[in-house]
Structures are given as C-alpha cells and as structure tokens.
Amino acid sequence: MKQKLIIIGAGMATGRALETLLDAAPDAYDVTLFNAEPRGNYNRIMLSPVLAGDKTYAEIETHDALWYAEKCVTCRFGEKLASINRVAKTVTAQNGDVLAYDKLMFGTGSNPFIIPLPGHDLEGVIAYRDLEDTERMMGLGPVSKCVVIGGGLLGLEAAAGMAARGVDVTVVHIMGHLMERQLDEAAGYLLRRALVDKGITIKCSANSKEILGKDGHVRALLLDDGTELPCDLLVMAVGIRPNVALASEAGLAVGCGIHVDDQMVTSDADILAVGECVEHDGAIFGLVAPLYDQARVAAKTLLGEHAIFVQKELSTKLKVTGCDLFSAGDFADGDGREDIVFRDPARGVYRRLVIENDVVIGAVMYGDTADSNWFFGLIRERTDIAEMRDTLIFGPAYQGGTPLDPLTAVAALSRDAEICGCNGICKGQIEDAIVAGAGDLAAIKATTKASASCGTCTGLVEQVLAVTLGDDFVLPAAASICACTDMTHEDVRRMIKSQRLTSMPAVWQECGWKTSCGCHVCRPALNFYLLADWPLEYQDDPQSRFINERKHANIQKDGTFSVVPRMWGGITTPDELRAIADAADKYAVPTVKVTGGQRIDLLGVKGEDLPAIWADLNAAGMVSGHAYSKGLRTVKTCVGTDHCRFGTQDSTGLGIKLEKTLWGSWTPHKLKLGVSGCPRNCAEATCKDIGIVCVDSGYQISIGGAAGMDVRETELLVQVVTEQETIDVIKAITQAYRENARYLDRIYKWMGKVGMDWIKERVVEDLEERAALVDRFELSQTIYRRDPWADHVRDKLQSYQPLGNFALEAAE
Amino acid sequence: MSDWIDIAALDDVPQRGARIVKTHSGCVAVFRTSADEVFALNNSCPHKGGPLSEGIVHGASVTCPLHNWVFSLETGHAQGADDGKVATYPAKVENGRILLDKATLNQRIVA
C-alpha cells in the first residue's frame, strides 16, 4: 500500500525534492501538495527578469498544473494548513479537512521581513517576494515614483527592474555602501556608480523614520534627517526570515529555522524540512544551490536511501542587470589577513583577494568576473598560493607562464567543480549527462538544469561540452562583429542607443571589448554607428576609417589614388571639363576614365599631390564625389522631359536635387540612386539601392537593387505624386537605413533582414515617423553635408607629406 | 651602439596612425599606437606591396589597406593565417620627439 506524503509549500526546494522522488519511485507515495500561493512551482530567482520585462511568468514556471496532474500529485493551491497533529499523524486544512500522513515535508520558505516603521501597513507598501509583488511593481506607470528600502541584492534587482520600465526609483540603504554582506566598499562604490548611471537615486547611510500616507495609501518615506521621498509604491526588501510558525506550533524543534539533521529530518522522525525554512548546523539558507542539495537529500531519505547534506562554501555571482559581481568567502579585514587589490578604473574593474596564511579565504570581483570560478576553487580547496602570489590577482591565464586556452582551464577543473551556481550542478554531473547522450546546450539544460536559470554559466557549460565531445561539438556562435567582442552588430547598435554610448571607449567598456582599442573590422563599424546615432556629440575618428575615407580618394593597387569630383545628377559644363583636363595635365594623371556613375575618374594621383589637385578642382567649383565612401555616391539620371520625347518628369532636375540633399551623408554601405524619366528606365534606376522611375501620375520609389557581387532588381516601396514627397521619402528611408542596418550591409541585405513591411510601416505609412526620420537626417547633414577636400586642404595639408625625405639627401 | 636621428615631433604622427619617411630604397612607415609607442617598419606589405602606413592601426598591429593582412608592429610578422615579415627598424620617443636609428636609415639611404 502506498504511503501518504503531504508537502507544505510549492517552492523551488520542494519542487526539486518532489521531482527527484517521483523520478526515482513514481509509485512510492500518494502526494498531496499544499501551497499558500494560488499556483504551482516557479523559479523565484527569475522574478527579476520578469520584472525587468526580459521574461514572462510562463517562462519561469517550472512545474505547471499539467505536470502535477501527470504525476498524480493532488494539488491544493491557495490553501494553508491550519494545524498539524503529530500524534495522530494528521494535518488540518483551513477549510477543516483532515488528512492523514505517513511522511510530512515542510517547505514553507521564508517571509519577507517588514520593518515595523510607522505606516508600514499602508496600502502600497509591499515586499519583493512573490509574483503578486512583482506584478504590483510592473503595474507602475513610467511616470511613477518608487522608493525601495534595502540596498541588498533583492532591493537592487527590484530597483533596476523598475528603472528599466521608466519608473523614478530611489534606493534607501541603512549601511554605508550597497550589498555590504557580499561586497566591500570599493566594489560597492562601482556598483553604486553603475546604478546611478541607470538613473537610480541611491541614498546610503539613510535611516527610515516613518512611512507617510494619504487616504490610507503610501505617499512618501520620511528619513530621520527630515528628507521626504515621495512615492507611489514603497518596496521593502530588507531581508527574509524562515517561516517557522506552523512548525513551531506543531512542537518541532525550532531555532532561527526548523532544525534538521544531515538527512533533512526534523526533531520528528516522520517530518522532513527543506529550503529557506530550515536551520542546519546553525546555518540558514537563502541561495538556491544548497536548497537543491537539500531537496535531493530529502528525496533519498523519503526513499529510505542514505544521503547526507553537507554545507559547502558558497559564492555569489550576481547580475544586477548589467553589473557583473562576484563574491565568495570571507572578505572582512582582520589581523593576519592580507589584501591583494587590482583596480582598473578606466574599465570599471575591481578585484580583491583576502589571504590568510597563504590561502585565499575571500574574493570580491566587480566588472570582470570571468575568472571567478577559478578563484572560488582556490577558496574551497584551500590551495596554497605562495608560489603564484605575484601573479595571482591576474587569474588563471597568468599562472604557469603562457596564457591558458579557456578550454584547457575547463578541462583542468575537477569533477566536483561547480559549474552552475543557481542549480548546484558540478562538472561531473554535466559530463555524466553528456555520456548519457545529451549533446547540446538544450539537452544539458533539460537533463541537468545547468544554465537553465540565470544563464551566466552558459559559456562554461558549452566549454564542458566542447571538452567532453571534442570535434563533435560546435560552439554555437551568433556571428559577432569580430574577434574583439562576442556581441553582434545588432546588439552593439542597441547598446549604443539604449545606454547612450557616445564614444568608442564607452562602447569598448560597456560592451566588454576584449582588445584595448578594437581592430580594423570593428572600428570602422563603431565609428559609423556612433556618428549615425549621435551626430552632434560624436567626433568622427579618421583613424578608424579605411584609407579611402581617411584620405577621401580611392587607393589603387600601386598605392596611388584616384580622384573623382562630383557631377551633380551627371551634369557638367565646359568649364568643369576644362578644369578637370588641366588638373590631369598638371598632376600627370596617367588615366582619365568615365565611370559607370556618370562622372570622370582621374586615376593614378600620388598621395602627396592629393591636397593640391583638390584645391584646383575646388577652385573650379567642384567638390568631392565621395566615390570612395560608404555613403552617398551618385544619383544617375536620364535626360527626362528637358530633351526626351518620352520623358514624363524632370528626372535630371530631381536627380540633382536628391544629390544636393543627400551628399556627404555616411551610410552603412555605399548608396547609389538612379532617376529615370519614364519606364524605359535609361538611368537603370531599378538596379540601384534606391531607384525612382517617373511616370505620368508621379514617382515610383523602389529600393533594394544592386549590381555588384549580387545583381538584384528593386522592389516598389511606394508611389507618390509630388517631387517634394519623393525627396522626403528618400531622406526617411536613408535615415532608417543609417539607424538600423548593420555596417557593410547594402539596402537589399538589410531589407532581407527586417522585411519590406517593416520599412514601409516606418517611412510610408507612419507620417509622424517619416517626419522624425527626415528631421534626424537633416540634423546629421548640418554636420556632414560639407566638402571634405576643402576641409583637408585647409586643415590637414601637412599629414599628406612625408615626415622626412632622405632620398633627396642621398641624391645630393 | 645606436646613433639616433631626430625625425619629427611625436604629435606629427596621429595616434593610431602613421607617416612615412622617404629613403632612396623606398619608404619607412613610422607608426604611433594609442599608447604612444612608436614603431618603424618598411612601408611595403610583402604580399602585394600595399602601403602599410595607410592601414588601420589597432593595438600594436597594422592592417594592410589592400588585402587586410595584419602585421605586428613589434616583430613585423604577419598575424593569423598569413605568412610573411616586414623589416622593422629601431625607433623610440624621447622628450616628445621621434628618433630613428641612424645606422639602419643610412643603410637604406645608400642602398
């Protein structure tokens, strides 16, 4: 006959215990599950991402109703237990039902601690504990104000989540620095700075005195220095206490938490307890990893198997939305303790190791936590560090001379090295899962739970896969910009906009560039992104441009350059032609060629002659044709109504207008336009990036053509009636392309990614958005619509000359 | 023993940039990194003769503008999959001035 098991509380610990139990012996127990919250088990540590909008409740639910139903667990959600009769071995539910048990398991968790300040019972004062609290915070509108009492992890996650939703958040913390239990002062300072940058107000050393209300609802927090902080919601996140009320009433041995032995059995042999409500060997537990250990032990105990719970050294790896923090062990100052500290203020990196008798006993890291597992291993294993003390702070890469391949480092980890802190999964468990057939990250997540929670260990898990499977495993790489970063172009563009990064060092720092100053692949991309997004703030960086753009001429295979003056819409004059011919003579230009874009190319100009030839062409009224640029090149035209018997509109005139509007603008790749005066399409407008075909009723604007490595016909974007509207649509499409495309994607490639509908919505249908795009384009053009040749002739003449000429010396 | 020639002020070369010194046997490229280190290399890429002084300087490397070969400014060796070496010459900065080694420069002048 099946035994009856009653579980009190559907939290992460009992959830894991139940899972382990039912996997091992599905028929051992009839299980009834009581839960005060009206739902099953969800991953409580993921409430922060829910609050921040990164995840939905459905994504953090670990056991839904269906799961319980499949496992034949009787669920009584939304119900508390009234009492327990240990003699009769029965429990009484709130509605009076009496149920018998053979085994009982407590998982009552903990209660948020509410400071009994005057006003703590006002409407709008909440803790940050469950989904209801999270939903209250999510319900705040973007113009609301919120005060969070408590500068610990929970409080800061609440604050960061609400700030991300546009709420005006103030954190009030009684201690001198944030997260004082996990971080020392210096790391606390860096964290504070990062949060302030996110728009959160931080008040440390601040004593709350009273919560002020109006009509029964909170309106402000009063500090004892008299400061009043107005708020619509007050979140108290000052700590938790094990929930022992029921256990205590039932007469179980209780201290801070419910006393349990190594088998998770309470003072009553038929009652077990797991999770935050437990006190084991004087310790209580708030992190997930030991809870899961307890759950496994409890399941074994219920099955009559032997297992013991051992407290392990704990580390905390935290992600307070974008701040990398790690702390482990003991990092208080003390006699006989020494510090090794490393700071890199420019990168916002801080590392501190506390050493006692040549053993690392504590570590605090901020900003760069990549080596945290290795340091944590030193702490747990009490490694003697005397030999490597000199280079210890730099991490494993610097021990033993040559830098280690990260895979070698992972290969060297012992089987009990912890990989996933959230779930307490060690390397050996992952290896076992791989041997049992789990061949990719998803399978590892599914079979071991490793990397299934906060995800910071995903990289490590992948490395374990790579080490174990060898060539059979291919690290999935979302193509990053280059080897300097793991981020994609799109990620970086989002960061630049959302974090207001207006300089290249800011991007390198905030996006974690692995090189000191980028490379020839990422720097031109970043330079473009920054000038496209912040035309007023950002200073164009010539050293991050390919030589053609740095020198405003095309480099040729022998190191000479070609010079192409602009011919607006393909129109020129005898005077201009004479000036070009004179320049060709004067600078001994070996080749003069008509280009495919209706212009004249002077090929073979020596680098040092460039400013002089430009000055001559400028003097004849000509400017740079940007034939070298990722920017507007040409607007090719036919003759249109002026001369052609078929022409329907003034295509040459429109081409000139467009070129005069768009010239000088930088774009992700080269941008070529064509305007044809009738559907005979003599300007070949339908294989340009943007093509206009004039028809009797107006202008057909189409985009996404190409005649380079790919040959493609444009797709119709819209047909408009007036020339002005044509110009506006084209400015808007150009700006949308500038703001959103990946560097070196022509319009057709970008179009393929976002879709024609997405583009139409913005530049055709939404007139407000179109106007805003036009405004932003014009704003940028106030800076960039200028002739670079004239600028260089005026300001940079010197840089075109050699530093010295010893060839002359030798000739003398 | 080195004998140094004063070539120019450090600021005459842009950070993460280069200028050239002409000699009878071709140009020497003088590079300045973002950390204000100075390196002197033959200006010609061993691949197809690209002018290295026109390349993008990153860290202590330069990328040839013609076909993106990357060279270490410190050793002159091609990086990554490419194989090749550019001649390097002693260079240093003193009191804000760039100095090149006279002997190696003279060799190029008379060559």
PDB file of N, CA and C in Angstrom, chain A residues 375-429:
ATOM      1  N   PHE A 375      38.975  31.369  -8.882  1.00  0.00           N
ATOM      2  CA  PHE A 375      39.248  31.885  -7.536  1.00  0.00           C
ATOM      3  C   PHE A 375      38.417  31.140  -6.490  1.00  0.00           C
ATOM      4  N   PHE A 376      37.191  30.866  -6.852  1.00  0.00           N
ATOM      5  CA  PHE A 376      36.319  30.156  -5.923  1.00  0.00           C
ATOM      6  C   PHE A 376      36.887  28.762  -5.613  1.00  0.00           C
ATOM      7  N   GLY A 377      37.441  28.124  -6.643  1.00  0.00           N
ATOM      8  CA  GLY A 377      38.089  26.827  -6.452  1.00  0.00           C
ATOM      9  C   GLY A 377      39.243  26.922  -5.462  1.00  0.00           C
ATOM     10  N   LEU A 378      40.056  28.013  -5.574  1.00  0.00           N
ATOM     11  CA  LEU A 378      41.170  28.189  -4.646  1.00  0.00           C
ATOM     12  C   LEU A 378      40.668  28.293  -3.217  1.00  0.00           C
ATOM     13  N   ILE A 379      39.530  28.999  -3.052  1.00  0.00           N
ATOM     14  CA  ILE A 379      38.981  29.181  -1.708  1.00  0.00           C
ATOM     15  C   ILE A 379      38.496  27.839  -1.164  1.00  0.00           C
ATOM     16  N   ARG A 380      37.727  27.133  -1.975  1.00  0.00           N
ATOM     17  CA  ARG A 380      37.138  25.886  -1.484  1.00  0.00           C
ATOM     18  C   ARG A 380      38.190  24.832  -1.190  1.00  0.00           C
ATOM     19  N   GLU A 381      39.200  24.801  -2.061  1.00  0.00           N
ATOM     20  CA  GLU A 381      40.191  23.747  -1.891  1.00  0.00           C
ATOM     21  C   GLU A 381      41.338  24.182  -0.995  1.00  0.00           C
ATOM     22  N   ARG A 382      41.274  25.407  -0.493  1.00  0.00           N
ATOM     23  CA  ARG A 382      42.307  25.934   0.395  1.00  0.00           C
ATOM     24  C   ARG A 382      43.696  25.727  -0.220  1.00  0.00           C
ATOM     25  N   THR A 383      43.812  26.066  -1.484  1.00  0.00           N
ATOM     26  CA  THR A 383      45.077  25.901  -2.203  1.00  0.00           C
ATOM     27  C   THR A 383      46.152  26.821  -1.633  1.00  0.00           C
ATOM     28  N   ASP A 384      47.344  26.296  -1.515  1.00  0.00           N
ATOM     29  CA  ASP A 384      48.466  27.130  -1.089  1.00  0.00           C
ATOM     30  C   ASP A 384      48.892  27.998  -2.277  1.00  0.00           C
ATOM     31  N   ILE A 385      48.829  29.299  -2.108  1.00  0.00           N
ATOM     32  CA  ILE A 385      49.076  30.181  -3.250  1.00  0.00           C
ATOM     33  C   ILE A 385      50.451  30.848  -3.182  1.00  0.00           C
ATOM     34  N   ALA A 386      51.307  30.407  -2.237  1.00  0.00           N
ATOM     35  CA  ALA A 386      52.604  31.076  -2.052  1.00  0.00           C
ATOM     36  C   ALA A 386      53.377  31.190  -3.368  1.00  0.00           C
ATOM     37  N   GLU A 387      53.339  30.121  -4.151  1.00  0.00           N
ATOM     38  CA  GLU A 387      54.128  30.086  -5.383  1.00  0.00           C
ATOM     39  C   GLU A 387      53.638  31.065  -6.442  1.00  0.00           C
ATOM     40  N   MET A 388      52.351  31.304  -6.477  1.00  0.00           N
ATOM     41  CA  MET A 388      51.816  32.123  -7.571  1.00  0.00           C
ATOM     42  C   MET A 388      51.341  33.485  -7.089  1.00  0.00           C
ATOM     43  N   ARG A 389      51.765  33.839  -5.898  1.00  0.00           N
ATOM     44  CA  ARG A 389      51.266  35.061  -5.300  1.00  0.00           C
ATOM     45  C   ARG A 389      51.466  36.299  -6.191  1.00  0.00           C
ATOM     46  N   ASP A 390      52.623  36.360  -6.853  1.00  0.00           N
ATOM     47  CA  ASP A 390      52.939  37.549  -7.654  1.00  0.00           C
ATOM     48  C   ASP A 390      51.905  37.817  -8.741  1.00  0.00           C
ATOM     49  N   THR A 391      51.419  36.755  -9.336  1.00  0.00           N
ATOM     50  CA  THR A 391      50.530  36.955 -10.483  1.00  0.00           C
ATOM     51  C   THR A 391      49.106  36.501 -10.188  1.00  0.00           C
ATOM     52  N   LEU A 392      48.875  36.136  -8.917  1.00  0.00           N
ATOM     53  CA  LEU A 392      47.582  35.562  -8.536  1.00  0.00           C
ATOM     54  C   LEU A 392      46.386  36.394  -8.990  1.00  0.00           C
ATOM     55  N   ILE A 393      46.511  37.702  -8.756  1.00  0.00           N
ATOM     56  CA  ILE A 393      45.356  38.585  -8.992  1.00  0.00           C
ATOM     57  C   ILE A 393      44.936  38.593 -10.456  1.00  0.00           C
ATOM     58  N   PHE A 394      45.866  38.249 -11.359  1.00  0.00           N
ATOM     59  CA  PHE A 394      45.526  38.297 -12.790  1.00  0.00           C
ATOM     60  C   PHE A 394      44.761  37.064 -13.258  1.00  0.00           C
ATOM     61  N   GLY A 395      44.676  36.081 -12.358  1.00  0.00           N
ATOM     62  CA  GLY A 395      43.836  34.939 -12.704  1.00  0.00           C
ATOM     63  C   GLY A 395      44.602  33.793 -13.337  1.00  0.00           C
ATOM     64  N   PRO A 396      43.880  32.749 -13.719  1.00  0.00           N
ATOM     65  CA  PRO A 396      44.498  31.507 -14.166  1.00  0.00           C
ATOM     66  C   PRO A 396      45.349  31.667 -15.424  1.00  0.00           C
ATOM     67  N   ALA A 397      45.007  32.656 -16.251  1.00  0.00           N
ATOM     68  CA  ALA A 397      45.723  32.802 -17.514  1.00  0.00           C
ATOM     69  C   ALA A 397      47.197  33.099 -17.273  1.00  0.00           C
ATOM     70  N   TYR A 398      47.517  33.644 -16.097  1.00  0.00           N
ATOM     71  CA  TYR A 398      48.892  34.067 -15.862  1.00  0.00           C
ATOM     72  C   TYR A 398      49.677  33.107 -14.997  1.00  0.00           C
ATOM     73  N   GLN A 399      49.069  31.985 -14.657  1.00  0.00           N
ATOM     74  CA  GLN A 399      49.799  31.010 -13.856  1.00  0.00           C
ATOM     75  C   GLN A 399      50.472  30.030 -14.793  1.00  0.00           C
ATOM     76  N   GLY A 400      51.784  29.859 -14.578  1.00  0.00           N
ATOM     77  CA  GLY A 400      52.476  28.875 -15.398  1.00  0.00           C
ATOM     78  C   GLY A 400      52.924  29.435 -16.732  1.00  0.00           C
ATOM     79  N   GLY A 401      53.159  30.731 -16.800  1.00  0.00           N
ATOM     80  CA  GLY A 401      53.795  31.303 -17.979  1.00  0.00           C
ATOM     81  C   GLY A 401      52.839  31.648 -19.089  1.00  0.00           C
ATOM     82  N   THR A 402      52.543  30.698 -19.957  1.00  0.00           N
ATOM     83  CA  THR A 402      51.753  31.048 -21.127  1.00  0.00           C
ATOM     84  C   THR A 402      50.267  31.092 -20.785  1.00  0.00           C
ATOM     85  N   PRO A 403      49.540  31.991 -21.415  1.00  0.00           N
ATOM     86  CA  PRO A 403      48.112  32.056 -21.162  1.00  0.00           C
ATOM     87  C   PRO A 403      47.440  30.735 -21.532  1.00  0.00           C
ATOM     88  N   LEU A 404      46.504  30.340 -20.720  1.00  0.00           N
ATOM     89  CA  LEU A 404      45.807  29.090 -20.976  1.00  0.00           C
ATOM     90  C   LEU A 404      44.664  29.294 -21.955  1.00  0.00           C
ATOM     91  N   ASP A 405      44.491  28.328 -22.782  1.00  0.00           N
ATOM     92  CA  ASP A 405      43.281  28.265 -23.581  1.00  0.00           C
ATOM     93  C   ASP A 405      42.129  28.049 -22.598  1.00  0.00           C
ATOM     94  N   PRO A 406      41.029  28.785 -22.756  1.00  0.00           N
ATOM     95  CA  PRO A 406      39.931  28.612 -21.799  1.00  0.00           C
ATOM     96  C   PRO A 406      39.459  27.162 -21.726  1.00  0.00           C
ATOM     97  N   LEU A 407      39.566  26.458 -22.835  1.00  0.00           N
ATOM     98  CA  LEU A 407      39.144  25.063 -22.827  1.00  0.00           C
ATOM     99  C   LEU A 407      40.062  24.217 -21.944  1.00  0.00           C
ATOM    100  N   THR A 408      41.371  24.545 -21.973  1.00  0.00           N
ATOM    101  CA  THR A 408      42.301  23.822 -21.132  1.00  0.00           C
ATOM    102  C   THR A 408      41.937  24.041 -19.673  1.00  0.00           C
ATOM    103  N   ALA A 409      41.573  25.289 -19.352  1.00  0.00           N
ATOM    104  CA  ALA A 409      41.208  25.606 -17.979  1.00  0.00           C
ATOM    105  C   ALA A 409      39.987  24.803 -17.564  1.00  0.00           C
ATOM    106  N   VAL A 410      39.014  24.703 -18.443  1.00  0.00           N
ATOM    107  CA  VAL A 410      37.812  23.935 -18.115  1.00  0.00           C
ATOM    108  C   VAL A 410      38.147  22.454 -18.011  1.00  0.00           C
ATOM    109  N   ALA A 411      39.011  21.992 -18.912  1.00  0.00           N
ATOM    110  CA  ALA A 411      39.402  20.584 -18.876  1.00  0.00           C
ATOM    111  C   ALA A 411      40.072  20.258 -17.548  1.00  0.00           C
ATOM    112  N   ALA A 412      40.779  21.255 -16.990  1.00  0.00           N
ATOM    113  CA  ALA A 412      41.527  21.014 -15.768  1.00  0.00           C
ATOM    114  C   ALA A 412      40.641  21.042 -14.515  1.00  0.00           C
ATOM    115  N   LEU A 413      39.422  21.508 -14.636  1.00  0.00           N
ATOM    116  CA  LEU A 413      38.538  21.557 -13.468  1.00  0.00           C
ATOM    117  C   LEU A 413      38.228  20.144 -12.986  1.00  0.00           C
ATOM    118  N   SER A 414      38.123  19.998 -11.672  1.00  0.00           N
ATOM    119  CA  SER A 414      37.815  18.672 -11.140  1.00  0.00           C
ATOM    120  C   SER A 414      36.335  18.365 -11.355  1.00  0.00           C
ATOM    121  N   ARG A 415      35.977  17.098 -11.201  1.00  0.00           N
ATOM    122  CA  ARG A 415      34.600  16.699 -11.449  1.00  0.00           C
ATOM    123  C   ARG A 415      33.610  17.350 -10.488  1.00  0.00           C
ATOM    124  N   ASP A 416      34.089  17.718  -9.288  1.00  0.00           N
ATOM    125  CA  ASP A 416      33.129  18.340  -8.367  1.00  0.00           C
ATOM    126  C   ASP A 416      33.189  19.865  -8.395  1.00  0.00           C
ATOM    127  N   ALA A 417      33.892  20.420  -9.391  1.00  0.00           N
ATOM    128  CA  ALA A 417      33.896  21.878  -9.526  1.00  0.00           C
ATOM    129  C   ALA A 417      32.498  22.335  -9.930  1.00  0.00           C
ATOM    130  N   GLU A 418      32.023  23.333  -9.237  1.00  0.00           N
ATOM    131  CA  GLU A 418      30.665  23.778  -9.518  1.00  0.00           C
ATOM    132  C   GLU A 418      30.626  24.591 -10.808  1.00  0.00           C
ATOM    133  N   ILE A 419      29.716  24.254 -11.672  1.00  0.00           N
ATOM    134  CA  ILE A 419      29.579  24.979 -12.937  1.00  0.00           C
ATOM    135  C   ILE A 419      28.377  25.911 -12.857  1.00  0.00           C
ATOM    136  N   CYS A 420      27.255  25.373 -12.420  1.00  0.00           N
ATOM    137  CA  CYS A 420      26.036  26.180 -12.365  1.00  0.00           C
ATOM    138  C   CYS A 420      25.695  26.449 -10.908  1.00  0.00           C
ATOM    139  N   GLY A 421      25.920  27.700 -10.487  1.00  0.00           N
ATOM    140  CA  GLY A 421      25.701  28.059  -9.089  1.00  0.00           C
ATOM    141  C   GLY A 421      24.228  28.048  -8.719  1.00  0.00           C
ATOM    142  N   CYS A 422      23.379  28.464  -9.657  1.00  0.00           N
ATOM    143  CA  CYS A 422      21.941  28.525  -9.359  1.00  0.00           C
ATOM    144  C   CYS A 422      21.408  27.154  -8.988  1.00  0.00           C
ATOM    145  N   ASN A 423      21.856  26.155  -9.734  1.00  0.00           N
ATOM    146  CA  ASN A 423      21.277  24.835  -9.558  1.00  0.00           C
ATOM    147  C   ASN A 423      22.213  23.853  -8.880  1.00  0.00           C
ATOM    148  N   GLY A 424      23.395  24.339  -8.492  1.00  0.00           N
ATOM    149  CA  GLY A 424      24.321  23.481  -7.780  1.00  0.00           C
ATOM    150  C   GLY A 424      24.768  22.296  -8.610  1.00  0.00           C
ATOM    151  N   ILE A 425      25.011  22.542  -9.897  1.00  0.00           N
ATOM    152  CA  ILE A 425      25.416  21.445 -10.769  1.00  0.00           C
ATOM    153  C   ILE A 425      26.933  21.493 -10.955  1.00  0.00           C
ATOM    154  N   CYS A 426      27.596  20.376 -10.724  1.00  0.00           N
ATOM    155  CA  CYS A 426      29.041  20.367 -10.880  1.00  0.00           C
ATOM    156  C   CYS A 426      29.411  19.728 -12.222  1.00  0.00           C
ATOM    157  N   LYS A 427      30.697  19.856 -12.524  1.00  0.00           N
ATOM    158  CA  LYS A 427      31.169  19.420 -13.837  1.00  0.00           C
ATOM    159  C   LYS A 427      30.871  17.938 -14.081  1.00  0.00           C
ATOM    160  N   GLY A 428      31.045  17.126 -13.051  1.00  0.00           N
ATOM    161  CA  GLY A 428      30.840  15.683 -13.199  1.00  0.00           C
ATOM    162  C   GLY A 428      29.428  15.349 -13.652  1.00  0.00           C
ATOM    163  N   GLN A 429      28.449  16.052 -13.103  1.00  0.00           N
ATOM    164  CA  GLN A 429      27.051  15.785 -13.484  1.00  0.00           C
ATOM    165  C   GLN A 429      26.818  16.101 -14.957  1.00  0.00           C
TER     166      GLN A 429
END
